[in-house]
JSON list of C-alpha atoms in Angstrom, two decimals:
[
{"chain": "A", "resi": 1, "resn": "UNK", "atom": "CA", "xyz": [96.20, 125.50, 108.50]},
{"chain": "A", "resi": 2, "resn": "UNK", "atom": "CA", "xyz": [99.27, 126.18, 106.01]},
{"chain": "A", "resi": 3, "resn": "UNK", "atom": "CA", "xyz": [101.49, 123.69, 104.73]},
{"chain": "A", "resi": 4, "resn": "UNK", "atom": "CA", "xyz": [105.17, 124.60, 104.36]},
{"chain": "A", "resi": 5, "resn": "UNK", "atom": "CA", "xyz": [108.50, 123.69, 104.37]},
{"chain": "A", "resi": 6, "resn": "UNK", "atom": "CA", "xyz": [111.61, 125.39, 106.47]},
{"chain": "A", "resi": 7, "resn": "UNK", "atom": "CA", "xyz": [114.69, 123.84, 106.45]},
{"chain": "A", "resi": 8, "resn": "UNK", "atom": "CA", "xyz": [113.36, 120.78, 105.33]},
{"chain": "A", "resi": 9, "resn": "UNK", "atom": "CA", "xyz": [111.20, 120.62, 108.09]},
{"chain": "A", "resi": 10, "resn": "UNK", "atom": "CA", "xyz": [107.44, 120.15, 106.88]},
{"chain": "A", "resi": 11, "resn": "UNK", "atom": "CA", "xyz": [105.26, 122.61, 109.29]},
{"chain": "A", "resi": 12, "resn": "UNK", "atom": "CA", "xyz": [102.15, 123.58, 109.34]},
{"chain": "A", "resi": 13, "resn": "UNK", "atom": "CA", "xyz": [100.86, 127.40, 111.11]},
{"chain": "A", "resi": 14, "resn": "UNK", "atom": "CA", "xyz": [98.26, 129.41, 111.16]},
{"chain": "A", "resi": 15, "resn": "UNK", "atom": "CA", "xyz": [97.08, 131.62, 108.01]},
{"chain": "A", "resi": 16, "resn": "UNK", "atom": "CA", "xyz": [98.10, 135.00, 108.52]},
{"chain": "A", "resi": 17, "resn": "UNK", "atom": "CA", "xyz": [101.68, 134.26, 110.43]},
{"chain": "A", "resi": 18, "resn": "UNK", "atom": "CA", "xyz": [104.71, 135.32, 108.83]},
{"chain": "A", "resi": 19, "resn": "UNK", "atom": "CA", "xyz": [107.96, 132.98, 108.06]},
{"chain": "A", "resi": 20, "resn": "UNK", "atom": "CA", "xyz": [109.64, 134.68, 111.13]},
{"chain": "A", "resi": 21, "resn": "UNK", "atom": "CA", "xyz": [106.71, 133.84, 113.29]},
{"chain": "A", "resi": 22, "resn": "UNK", "atom": "CA", "xyz": [106.54, 130.28, 112.25]},
{"chain": "A", "resi": 23, "resn": "UNK", "atom": "CA", "xyz": [110.25, 130.04, 112.29]},
{"chain": "A", "resi": 24, "resn": "UNK", "atom": "CA", "xyz": [110.19, 131.22, 115.84]},
{"chain": "A", "resi": 25, "resn": "UNK", "atom": "CA", "xyz": [107.21, 129.01, 117.12]},
{"chain": "A", "resi": 26, "resn": "UNK", "atom": "CA", "xyz": [109.65, 125.74, 115.82]},
{"chain": "A", "resi": 27, "resn": "UNK", "atom": "CA", "xyz": [112.50, 127.02, 117.18]},
{"chain": "A", "resi": 28, "resn": "UNK", "atom": "CA", "xyz": [114.56, 127.74, 114.06]},
{"chain": "A", "resi": 29, "resn": "UNK", "atom": "CA", "xyz": [116.89, 130.58, 114.89]},
{"chain": "A", "resi": 30, "resn": "UNK", "atom": "CA", "xyz": [116.62, 133.76, 112.19]},
{"chain": "A", "resi": 31, "resn": "UNK", "atom": "CA", "xyz": [118.78, 136.84, 113.45]},
{"chain": "A", "resi": 32, "resn": "UNK", "atom": "CA", "xyz": [116.53, 139.89, 113.49]},
{"chain": "A", "resi": 33, "resn": "UNK", "atom": "CA", "xyz": [117.53, 143.64, 115.07]},
{"chain": "A", "resi": 34, "resn": "UNK", "atom": "CA", "xyz": [114.52, 145.73, 114.60]},
{"chain": "A", "resi": 35, "resn": "UNK", "atom": "CA", "xyz": [111.79, 143.00, 115.50]},
{"chain": "A", "resi": 36, "resn": "UNK", "atom": "CA", "xyz": [109.69, 143.18, 118.32]},
{"chain": "A", "resi": 37, "resn": "UNK", "atom": "CA", "xyz": [106.21, 141.28, 118.76]},
{"chain": "A", "resi": 38, "resn": "UNK", "atom": "CA", "xyz": [104.70, 144.35, 120.44]},
{"chain": "A", "resi": 39, "resn": "UNK", "atom": "CA", "xyz": [105.04, 146.21, 117.62]},
{"chain": "A", "resi": 40, "resn": "UNK", "atom": "CA", "xyz": [104.32, 146.10, 114.09]},
{"chain": "A", "resi": 41, "resn": "UNK", "atom": "CA", "xyz": [107.07, 144.59, 111.61]},
{"chain": "A", "resi": 42, "resn": "UNK", "atom": "CA", "xyz": [108.93, 147.27, 109.63]},
{"chain": "A", "resi": 43, "resn": "UNK", "atom": "CA", "xyz": [111.80, 145.20, 107.93]},
{"chain": "A", "resi": 44, "resn": "UNK", "atom": "CA", "xyz": [114.52, 147.85, 108.32]},
{"chain": "A", "resi": 45, "resn": "UNK", "atom": "CA", "xyz": [117.61, 145.87, 109.33]},
{"chain": "A", "resi": 46, "resn": "UNK", "atom": "CA", "xyz": [116.96, 143.07, 106.96]},
{"chain": "A", "resi": 47, "resn": "UNK", "atom": "CA", "xyz": [118.70, 140.72, 108.63]},
{"chain": "A", "resi": 48, "resn": "UNK", "atom": "CA", "xyz": [116.12, 138.17, 108.41]},
{"chain": "A", "resi": 49, "resn": "UNK", "atom": "CA", "xyz": [116.01, 137.67, 104.81]},
{"chain": "A", "resi": 50, "resn": "UNK", "atom": "CA", "xyz": [115.10, 134.03, 103.70]},
{"chain": "A", "resi": 51, "resn": "UNK", "atom": "CA", "xyz": [115.24, 132.18, 100.38]},
{"chain": "A", "resi": 52, "resn": "UNK", "atom": "CA", "xyz": [111.61, 131.04, 99.30]},
{"chain": "A", "resi": 53, "resn": "UNK", "atom": "CA", "xyz": [110.85, 128.81, 96.16]},
{"chain": "A", "resi": 54, "resn": "UNK", "atom": "CA", "xyz": [107.68, 129.37, 94.74]},
{"chain": "A", "resi": 55, "resn": "UNK", "atom": "CA", "xyz": [106.78, 128.44, 91.49]},
{"chain": "A", "resi": 56, "resn": "UNK", "atom": "CA", "xyz": [110.06, 127.28, 90.53]},
{"chain": "A", "resi": 57, "resn": "UNK", "atom": "CA", "xyz": [111.61, 130.25, 91.42]},
{"chain": "A", "resi": 58, "resn": "UNK", "atom": "CA", "xyz": [113.62, 131.23, 94.11]},
{"chain": "A", "resi": 59, "resn": "UNK", "atom": "CA", "xyz": [114.10, 135.19, 95.45]},
{"chain": "A", "resi": 60, "resn": "UNK", "atom": "CA", "xyz": [115.18, 136.85, 99.28]},
{"chain": "A", "resi": 61, "resn": "UNK", "atom": "CA", "xyz": [112.36, 138.34, 101.52]},
{"chain": "A", "resi": 62, "resn": "UNK", "atom": "CA", "xyz": [112.49, 139.83, 104.74]},
{"chain": "A", "resi": 63, "resn": "UNK", "atom": "CA", "xyz": [110.99, 136.96, 107.06]},
{"chain": "A", "resi": 64, "resn": "UNK", "atom": "CA", "xyz": [109.21, 139.15, 109.42]},
{"chain": "A", "resi": 65, "resn": "UNK", "atom": "CA", "xyz": [107.12, 140.83, 106.90]},
{"chain": "A", "resi": 66, "resn": "UNK", "atom": "CA", "xyz": [106.12, 137.84, 104.20]},
{"chain": "A", "resi": 67, "resn": "UNK", "atom": "CA", "xyz": [103.21, 135.97, 105.25]},
{"chain": "A", "resi": 68, "resn": "UNK", "atom": "CA", "xyz": [103.43, 131.81, 104.71]},
{"chain": "A", "resi": 69, "resn": "UNK", "atom": "CA", "xyz": [101.29, 130.66, 101.86]},
{"chain": "A", "resi": 70, "resn": "UNK", "atom": "CA", "xyz": [100.40, 126.90, 101.17]},
{"chain": "A", "resi": 71, "resn": "UNK", "atom": "CA", "xyz": [103.54, 124.77, 99.90]},
{"chain": "A", "resi": 72, "resn": "UNK", "atom": "CA", "xyz": [106.14, 127.62, 100.60]},
{"chain": "A", "resi": 73, "resn": "UNK", "atom": "CA", "xyz": [109.89, 125.98, 100.76]},
{"chain": "A", "resi": 74, "resn": "UNK", "atom": "CA", "xyz": [111.91, 128.40, 103.09]},
{"chain": "A", "resi": 75, "resn": "UNK", "atom": "CA", "xyz": [115.46, 127.93, 103.34]},
{"chain": "A", "resi": 76, "resn": "UNK", "atom": "CA", "xyz": [117.04, 130.15, 106.19]},
{"chain": "A", "resi": 77, "resn": "UNK", "atom": "CA", "xyz": [120.65, 129.59, 105.83]},
{"chain": "A", "resi": 78, "resn": "UNK", "atom": "CA", "xyz": [121.27, 129.16, 102.07]},
{"chain": "A", "resi": 79, "resn": "UNK", "atom": "CA", "xyz": [124.70, 130.28, 100.54]},
{"chain": "A", "resi": 80, "resn": "UNK", "atom": "CA", "xyz": [122.75, 133.25, 99.11]},
{"chain": "A", "resi": 81, "resn": "UNK", "atom": "CA", "xyz": [121.05, 134.13, 102.41]},
{"chain": "A", "resi": 82, "resn": "UNK", "atom": "CA", "xyz": [124.45, 133.87, 104.42]},
{"chain": "A", "resi": 83, "resn": "UNK", "atom": "CA", "xyz": [126.37, 135.98, 102.17]},
{"chain": "A", "resi": 84, "resn": "UNK", "atom": "CA", "xyz": [123.53, 138.99, 102.14]},
{"chain": "A", "resi": 85, "resn": "UNK", "atom": "CA", "xyz": [123.57, 138.75, 105.74]},
{"chain": "A", "resi": 86, "resn": "UNK", "atom": "CA", "xyz": [127.21, 139.29, 106.30]},
{"chain": "A", "resi": 87, "resn": "UNK", "atom": "CA", "xyz": [126.91, 141.88, 103.86]},
{"chain": "A", "resi": 88, "resn": "UNK", "atom": "CA", "xyz": [124.43, 143.80, 105.77]},
{"chain": "A", "resi": 89, "resn": "UNK", "atom": "CA", "xyz": [126.33, 143.04, 108.83]},
{"chain": "A", "resi": 90, "resn": "UNK", "atom": "CA", "xyz": [129.48, 144.86, 107.53]},
{"chain": "A", "resi": 91, "resn": "UNK", "atom": "CA", "xyz": [127.31, 147.95, 106.62]},
{"chain": "A", "resi": 92, "resn": "UNK", "atom": "CA", "xyz": [125.63, 147.72, 110.00]},
{"chain": "A", "resi": 93, "resn": "UNK", "atom": "CA", "xyz": [129.45, 147.68, 111.28]},
{"chain": "A", "resi": 94, "resn": "UNK", "atom": "CA", "xyz": [131.01, 150.46, 109.11]},
{"chain": "A", "resi": 95, "resn": "UNK", "atom": "CA", "xyz": [128.08, 152.54, 110.93]},
{"chain": "A", "resi": 96, "resn": "UNK", "atom": "CA", "xyz": [128.03, 151.77, 113.92]},
{"chain": "A", "resi": 97, "resn": "UNK", "atom": "CA", "xyz": [131.80, 150.54, 115.03]},
{"chain": "A", "resi": 98, "resn": "UNK", "atom": "CA", "xyz": [131.84, 150.23, 118.44]},
{"chain": "A", "resi": 99, "resn": "UNK", "atom": "CA", "xyz": [128.52, 149.23, 119.27]},
{"chain": "A", "resi": 100, "resn": "UNK", "atom": "CA", "xyz": [128.66, 145.68, 121.52]},
{"chain": "A", "resi": 101, "resn": "UNK", "atom": "CA", "xyz": [125.62, 144.07, 120.00]},
{"chain": "A", "resi": 102, "resn": "UNK", "atom": "CA", "xyz": [126.24, 145.03, 116.59]},
{"chain": "A", "resi": 103, "resn": "UNK", "atom": "CA", "xyz": [129.71, 143.57, 116.98]},
{"chain": "A", "resi": 104, "resn": "UNK", "atom": "CA", "xyz": [128.42, 140.52, 118.73]},
{"chain": "A", "resi": 105, "resn": "UNK", "atom": "CA", "xyz": [126.09, 139.60, 116.18]},
{"chain": "A", "resi": 106, "resn": "UNK", "atom": "CA", "xyz": [128.69, 140.28, 113.38]},
{"chain": "A", "resi": 107, "resn": "UNK", "atom": "CA", "xyz": [130.98, 138.02, 115.16]},
{"chain": "A", "resi": 108, "resn": "UNK", "atom": "CA", "xyz": [128.18, 135.35, 115.29]},
{"chain": "A", "resi": 109, "resn": "UNK", "atom": "CA", "xyz": [127.86, 135.43, 111.58]},
{"chain": "A", "resi": 110, "resn": "UNK", "atom": "CA", "xyz": [131.22, 135.54, 111.08]},
{"chain": "A", "resi": 111, "resn": "UNK", "atom": "CA", "xyz": [132.31, 138.66, 110.59]},
{"chain": "A", "resi": 112, "resn": "UNK", "atom": "CA", "xyz": [135.06, 140.31, 112.58]},
{"chain": "A", "resi": 113, "resn": "UNK", "atom": "CA", "xyz": [135.23, 143.66, 111.04]},
{"chain": "A", "resi": 114, "resn": "UNK", "atom": "CA", "xyz": [134.08, 145.58, 108.01]},
{"chain": "A", "resi": 115, "resn": "UNK", "atom": "CA", "xyz": [136.00, 145.44, 104.52]},
{"chain": "A", "resi": 116, "resn": "UNK", "atom": "CA", "xyz": [135.72, 148.96, 104.31]},
{"chain": "A", "resi": 117, "resn": "UNK", "atom": "CA", "xyz": [138.80, 151.38, 104.86]},
{"chain": "A", "resi": 118, "resn": "UNK", "atom": "CA", "xyz": [138.83, 152.77, 108.34]},
{"chain": "A", "resi": 119, "resn": "UNK", "atom": "CA", "xyz": [138.04, 156.46, 107.11]},
{"chain": "A", "resi": 120, "resn": "UNK", "atom": "CA", "xyz": [134.54, 155.21, 105.91]},
{"chain": "A", "resi": 121, "resn": "UNK", "atom": "CA", "xyz": [133.68, 153.74, 109.27]},
{"chain": "A", "resi": 122, "resn": "UNK", "atom": "CA", "xyz": [131.08, 155.82, 111.43]},
{"chain": "A", "resi": 123, "resn": "UNK", "atom": "CA", "xyz": [130.56, 155.91, 115.07]},
{"chain": "A", "resi": 124, "resn": "UNK", "atom": "CA", "xyz": [126.86, 156.17, 115.15]},
{"chain": "A", "resi": 125, "resn": "UNK", "atom": "CA", "xyz": [124.68, 154.35, 117.80]},
{"chain": "A", "resi": 126, "resn": "UNK", "atom": "CA", "xyz": [121.40, 154.22, 116.07]},
{"chain": "A", "resi": 127, "resn": "UNK", "atom": "CA", "xyz": [120.82, 151.77, 113.32]},
{"chain": "A", "resi": 128, "resn": "UNK", "atom": "CA", "xyz": [117.39, 153.59, 112.01]},
{"chain": "A", "resi": 129, "resn": "UNK", "atom": "CA", "xyz": [115.55, 150.51, 112.76]},
{"chain": "A", "resi": 130, "resn": "UNK", "atom": "CA", "xyz": [112.37, 152.58, 114.16]},
{"chain": "A", "resi": 131, "resn": "UNK", "atom": "CA", "xyz": [111.75, 150.29, 116.83]},
{"chain": "A", "resi": 132, "resn": "UNK", "atom": "CA", "xyz": [111.34, 153.49, 118.98]},
{"chain": "A", "resi": 133, "resn": "UNK", "atom": "CA", "xyz": [109.46, 155.46, 116.89]},
{"chain": "A", "resi": 134, "resn": "UNK", "atom": "CA", "xyz": [107.07, 152.31, 116.51]},
{"chain": "A", "resi": 135, "resn": "UNK", "atom": "CA", "xyz": [106.58, 151.87, 120.23]},
{"chain": "A", "resi": 136, "resn": "UNK", "atom": "CA", "xyz": [105.99, 155.53, 120.95]},
{"chain": "A", "resi": 137, "resn": "UNK", "atom": "CA", "xyz": [103.22, 155.33, 117.97]},
{"chain": "A", "resi": 138, "resn": "UNK", "atom": "CA", "xyz": [101.87, 151.90, 118.53]},
{"chain": "A", "resi": 139, "resn": "UNK", "atom": "CA", "xyz": [101.64, 151.06, 122.15]},
{"chain": "A", "resi": 140, "resn": "UNK", "atom": "CA", "xyz": [101.96, 154.32, 124.09]},
{"chain": "A", "resi": 141, "resn": "UNK", "atom": "CA", "xyz": [99.93, 156.23, 121.61]},
{"chain": "A", "resi": 142, "resn": "UNK", "atom": "CA", "xyz": [101.47, 159.56, 121.37]},
{"chain": "A", "resi": 143, "resn": "UNK", "atom": "CA", "xyz": [103.83, 159.52, 118.03]},
{"chain": "A", "resi": 144, "resn": "UNK", "atom": "CA", "xyz": [106.34, 162.02, 120.03]},
{"chain": "A", "resi": 145, "resn": "UNK", "atom": "CA", "xyz": [109.61, 160.86, 117.72]},
{"chain": "A", "resi": 146, "resn": "UNK", "atom": "CA", "xyz": [109.59, 160.00, 114.37]},
{"chain": "A", "resi": 147, "resn": "UNK", "atom": "CA", "xyz": [112.42, 159.00, 111.46]},
{"chain": "A", "resi": 148, "resn": "UNK", "atom": "CA", "xyz": [113.33, 162.45, 109.95]},
{"chain": "A", "resi": 149, "resn": "UNK", "atom": "CA", "xyz": [115.45, 163.43, 106.71]},
{"chain": "A", "resi": 150, "resn": "UNK", "atom": "CA", "xyz": [116.36, 161.45, 103.81]},
{"chain": "A", "resi": 151, "resn": "UNK", "atom": "CA", "xyz": [119.80, 159.29, 102.79]},
{"chain": "A", "resi": 152, "resn": "UNK", "atom": "CA", "xyz": [122.48, 159.97, 104.98]},
{"chain": "A", "resi": 153, "resn": "UNK", "atom": "CA", "xyz": [120.98, 162.70, 107.60]},
{"chain": "A", "resi": 154, "resn": "UNK", "atom": "CA", "xyz": [117.82, 160.19, 108.36]},
{"chain": "A", "resi": 155, "resn": "UNK", "atom": "CA", "xyz": [117.55, 160.08, 111.96]},
{"chain": "A", "resi": 156, "resn": "UNK", "atom": "CA", "xyz": [115.21, 159.43, 114.98]},
{"chain": "A", "resi": 157, "resn": "UNK", "atom": "CA", "xyz": [114.12, 163.05, 116.23]},
{"chain": "A", "resi": 158, "resn": "UNK", "atom": "CA", "xyz": [111.32, 165.02, 117.41]},
{"chain": "A", "resi": 159, "resn": "UNK", "atom": "CA", "xyz": [109.32, 167.61, 115.47]},
{"chain": "A", "resi": 160, "resn": "UNK", "atom": "CA", "xyz": [111.64, 170.15, 114.06]},
{"chain": "A", "resi": 161, "resn": "UNK", "atom": "CA", "xyz": [114.27, 168.89, 115.77]},
{"chain": "A", "resi": 162, "resn": "UNK", "atom": "CA", "xyz": [113.58, 170.71, 118.93]},
{"chain": "A", "resi": 163, "resn": "UNK", "atom": "CA", "xyz": [112.41, 169.43, 122.36]},
{"chain": "A", "resi": 164, "resn": "UNK", "atom": "CA", "xyz": [109.80, 166.70, 122.30]},
{"chain": "A", "resi": 165, "resn": "UNK", "atom": "CA", "xyz": [106.41, 168.38, 123.51]},
{"chain": "A", "resi": 166, "resn": "UNK", "atom": "CA", "xyz": [104.49, 165.02, 123.18]},
{"chain": "A", "resi": 167, "resn": "UNK", "atom": "CA", "xyz": [107.10, 162.91, 125.23]},
{"chain": "A", "resi": 168, "resn": "UNK", "atom": "CA", "xyz": [105.23, 161.58, 128.28]},
{"chain": "A", "resi": 169, "resn": "UNK", "atom": "CA", "xyz": [108.94, 160.41, 129.45]},
{"chain": "A", "resi": 170, "resn": "UNK", "atom": "CA", "xyz": [107.46, 156.77, 130.18]},
{"chain": "A", "resi": 171, "resn": "UNK", "atom": "CA", "xyz": [111.18, 155.39, 128.60]},
{"chain": "A", "resi": 172, "resn": "UNK", "atom": "CA", "xyz": [109.82, 152.98, 126.40]},
{"chain": "A", "resi": 173, "resn": "UNK", "atom": "CA", "xyz": [111.63, 154.17, 123.49]},
{"chain": "A", "resi": 174, "resn": "UNK", "atom": "CA", "xyz": [114.73, 153.50, 125.63]},
{"chain": "A", "resi": 175, "resn": "UNK", "atom": "CA", "xyz": [113.75, 149.97, 126.93]},
{"chain": "A", "resi": 176, "resn": "UNK", "atom": "CA", "xyz": [112.75, 148.76, 123.35]},
{"chain": "A", "resi": 177, "resn": "UNK", "atom": "CA", "xyz": [116.19, 150.07, 121.78]},
{"chain": "A", "resi": 178, "resn": "UNK", "atom": "CA", "xyz": [118.53, 147.05, 120.47]},
{"chain": "A", "resi": 179, "resn": "UNK", "atom": "CA", "xyz": [121.34, 149.37, 120.56]},
{"chain": "A", "resi": 180, "resn": "UNK", "atom": "CA", "xyz": [120.46, 151.03, 123.59]},
{"chain": "A", "resi": 181, "resn": "UNK", "atom": "CA", "xyz": [121.66, 154.30, 122.21]},
{"chain": "A", "resi": 182, "resn": "UNK", "atom": "CA", "xyz": [118.69, 156.60, 123.56]},
{"chain": "A", "resi": 183, "resn": "UNK", "atom": "CA", "xyz": [119.67, 157.94, 127.24]},
{"chain": "A", "resi": 184, "resn": "UNK", "atom": "CA", "xyz": [117.39, 158.24, 129.87]},
{"chain": "A", "resi": 185, "resn": "UNK", "atom": "CA", "xyz": [118.41, 159.23, 133.71]},
{"chain": "A", "resi": 186, "resn": "UNK", "atom": "CA", "xyz": [116.71, 159.59, 136.52]},
{"chain": "A", "resi": 187, "resn": "UNK", "atom": "CA", "xyz": [118.27, 162.17, 138.95]},
{"chain": "A", "resi": 188, "resn": "UNK", "atom": "CA", "xyz": [116.19, 162.86, 142.21]},
{"chain": "A", "resi": 189, "resn": "UNK", "atom": "CA", "xyz": [112.82, 163.72, 141.43]},
{"chain": "A", "resi": 190, "resn": "UNK", "atom": "CA", "xyz": [113.76, 164.75, 137.70]},
{"chain": "A", "resi": 191, "resn": "UNK", "atom": "CA", "xyz": [113.88, 162.14, 134.71]},
{"chain": "A", "resi": 192, "resn": "UNK", "atom": "CA", "xyz": [115.72, 163.38, 131.58]},
{"chain": "A", "resi": 193, "resn": "UNK", "atom": "CA", "xyz": [115.57, 161.79, 128.20]},
{"chain": "A", "resi": 194, "resn": "UNK", "atom": "CA", "xyz": [119.22, 163.38, 126.75]},
{"chain": "A", "resi": 195, "resn": "UNK", "atom": "CA", "xyz": [117.93, 162.41, 123.12]},
{"chain": "A", "resi": 196, "resn": "UNK", "atom": "CA", "xyz": [114.68, 164.40, 123.02]},
{"chain": "A", "resi": 197, "resn": "UNK", "atom": "CA", "xyz": [116.10, 167.10, 125.09]},
{"chain": "A", "resi": 198, "resn": "UNK", "atom": "CA", "xyz": [112.61, 166.76, 127.88]},
{"chain": "A", "resi": 199, "resn": "UNK", "atom": "CA", "xyz": [113.14, 166.61, 131.40]},
{"chain": "A", "resi": 200, "resn": "UNK", "atom": "CA", "xyz": [109.96, 165.43, 133.63]},
{"chain": "A", "resi": 201, "resn": "UNK", "atom": "CA", "xyz": [108.89, 165.63, 137.43]},
{"chain": "A", "resi": 202, "resn": "UNK", "atom": "CA", "xyz": [108.83, 162.41, 139.10]},
{"chain": "A", "resi": 203, "resn": "UNK", "atom": "CA", "xyz": [105.68, 161.51, 141.24]},
{"chain": "A", "resi": 204, "resn": "UNK", "atom": "CA", "xyz": [106.75, 160.88, 144.76]},
{"chain": "A", "resi": 205, "resn": "UNK", "atom": "CA", "xyz": [104.79, 157.93, 146.85]},
{"chain": "A", "resi": 206, "resn": "UNK", "atom": "CA", "xyz": [102.85, 159.11, 149.75]},
{"chain": "A", "resi": 207, "resn": "UNK", "atom": "CA", "xyz": [103.83, 156.02, 151.51]},
{"chain": "A", "resi": 208, "resn": "UNK", "atom": "CA", "xyz": [107.57, 155.09, 150.87]},
{"chain": "A", "resi": 209, "resn": "UNK", "atom": "CA", "xyz": [108.44, 158.38, 149.76]},
{"chain": "A", "resi": 210, "resn": "UNK", "atom": "CA", "xyz": [110.06, 157.05, 146.30]},
{"chain": "A", "resi": 211, "resn": "UNK", "atom": "CA", "xyz": [109.99, 158.63, 142.97]},
{"chain": "A", "resi": 212, "resn": "UNK", "atom": "CA", "xyz": [108.79, 156.20, 140.66]},
{"chain": "A", "resi": 213, "resn": "UNK", "atom": "CA", "xyz": [107.32, 157.41, 137.55]},
{"chain": "A", "resi": 214, "resn": "UNK", "atom": "CA", "xyz": [106.88, 160.69, 135.71]},
{"chain": "A", "resi": 215, "resn": "UNK", "atom": "CA", "xyz": [103.69, 162.85, 136.69]},
{"chain": "A", "resi": 216, "resn": "UNK", "atom": "CA", "xyz": [103.30, 163.70, 132.83]},
{"chain": "A", "resi": 217, "resn": "UNK", "atom": "CA", "xyz": [103.45, 159.99, 131.99]},
{"chain": "A", "resi": 218, "resn": "UNK", "atom": "CA", "xyz": [100.84, 158.99, 135.42]},
{"chain": "A", "resi": 219, "resn": "UNK", "atom": "CA", "xyz": [98.57, 161.66, 134.39]},
{"chain": "A", "resi": 220, "resn": "UNK", "atom": "CA", "xyz": [98.26, 160.53, 130.58]},
{"chain": "A", "resi": 221, "resn": "UNK", "atom": "CA", "xyz": [97.88, 156.65, 131.73]},
{"chain": "A", "resi": 222, "resn": "UNK", "atom": "CA", "xyz": [95.26, 158.27, 134.44]},
{"chain": "A", "resi": 223, "resn": "UNK", "atom": "CA", "xyz": [92.89, 159.88, 131.95]},
{"chain": "A", "resi": 224, "resn": "UNK", "atom": "CA", "xyz": [93.17, 157.16, 129.01]},
{"chain": "A", "resi": 225, "resn": "UNK", "atom": "CA", "xyz": [91.92, 154.94, 131.46]},
{"chain": "A", "resi": 226, "resn": "UNK", "atom": "CA", "xyz": [89.40, 156.96, 133.65]},
{"chain": "A", "resi": 227, "resn": "UNK", "atom": "CA", "xyz": [90.83, 156.50, 136.65]},
{"chain": "A", "resi": 228, "resn": "UNK", "atom": "CA", "xyz": [90.43, 158.41, 140.02]},
{"chain": "A", "resi": 229, "resn": "UNK", "atom": "CA", "xyz": [92.75, 161.48, 140.54]},
{"chain": "A", "resi": 230, "resn": "UNK", "atom": "CA", "xyz": [94.49, 159.57, 143.66]},
{"chain": "A", "resi": 231, "resn": "UNK", "atom": "CA", "xyz": [95.13, 156.29, 141.77]},
{"chain": "A", "resi": 232, "resn": "UNK", "atom": "CA", "xyz": [98.84, 157.20, 141.26]},
{"chain": "A", "resi": 233, "resn": "UNK", "atom": "CA", "xyz": [99.30, 158.55, 144.65]},
{"chain": "A", "resi": 234, "resn": "UNK", "atom": "CA", "xyz": [101.20, 155.69, 145.86]},
{"chain": "A", "resi": 235, "resn": "UNK", "atom": "CA", "xyz": [103.72, 153.57, 143.79]},
{"chain": "A", "resi": 236, "resn": "UNK", "atom": "CA", "xyz": [103.11, 149.63, 143.02]},
{"chain": "A", "resi": 237, "resn": "UNK", "atom": "CA", "xyz": [105.07, 148.68, 145.38]},
{"chain": "A", "resi": 238, "resn": "UNK", "atom": "CA", "xyz": [102.90, 150.43, 148.44]},
{"chain": "A", "resi": 239, "resn": "UNK", "atom": "CA", "xyz": [99.24, 149.65, 146.59]}
]
């Protein structure tokens, strides 16, 4: 076990855990937008910054990426931490003005509005956290989308900004997105994911007649799991 101190509390944790994991295990709140325990941490939003003390020196680190160490002293809400989080929140607000989850988190941190001039505020909905990309690659295993371009042109997109040929229509990117900026629609027997410009025919249950999942997604799962060809003829509710 590793001995460490978070906000004055002496704790023990498993070797290999990150500061964020230990904090959450012990009910210590650290804000995040790009963290999900289902995928590898990426440290994109930087909101989980904490201040660590080690060998007489202090510095800021992203708690979702930093592994705990013996004797580490961590402050999750020092004046330096809060000042940096507020600055990050202002930048996110400036990029995504009008996005409710951003506005709510900013208000919780005491930031009512960004200090930038109105002409510098943008109406993006994506914070470029990469959760959708990581879920597609690590959970689904298809890598249908990725982060492309650099600087102000950075965005999540399908290859060559065209339709996403490897997308199976599972919607994992939609469900994991913290700002809900990926738009998916089921209409009749068709599922559309607008951001990736893809349409999928939905499978109809042989028992209840309801459409329940894209045929491409079910075939992908069937082959990957070596299931019988008729395994998905009925929906989960009718099995």
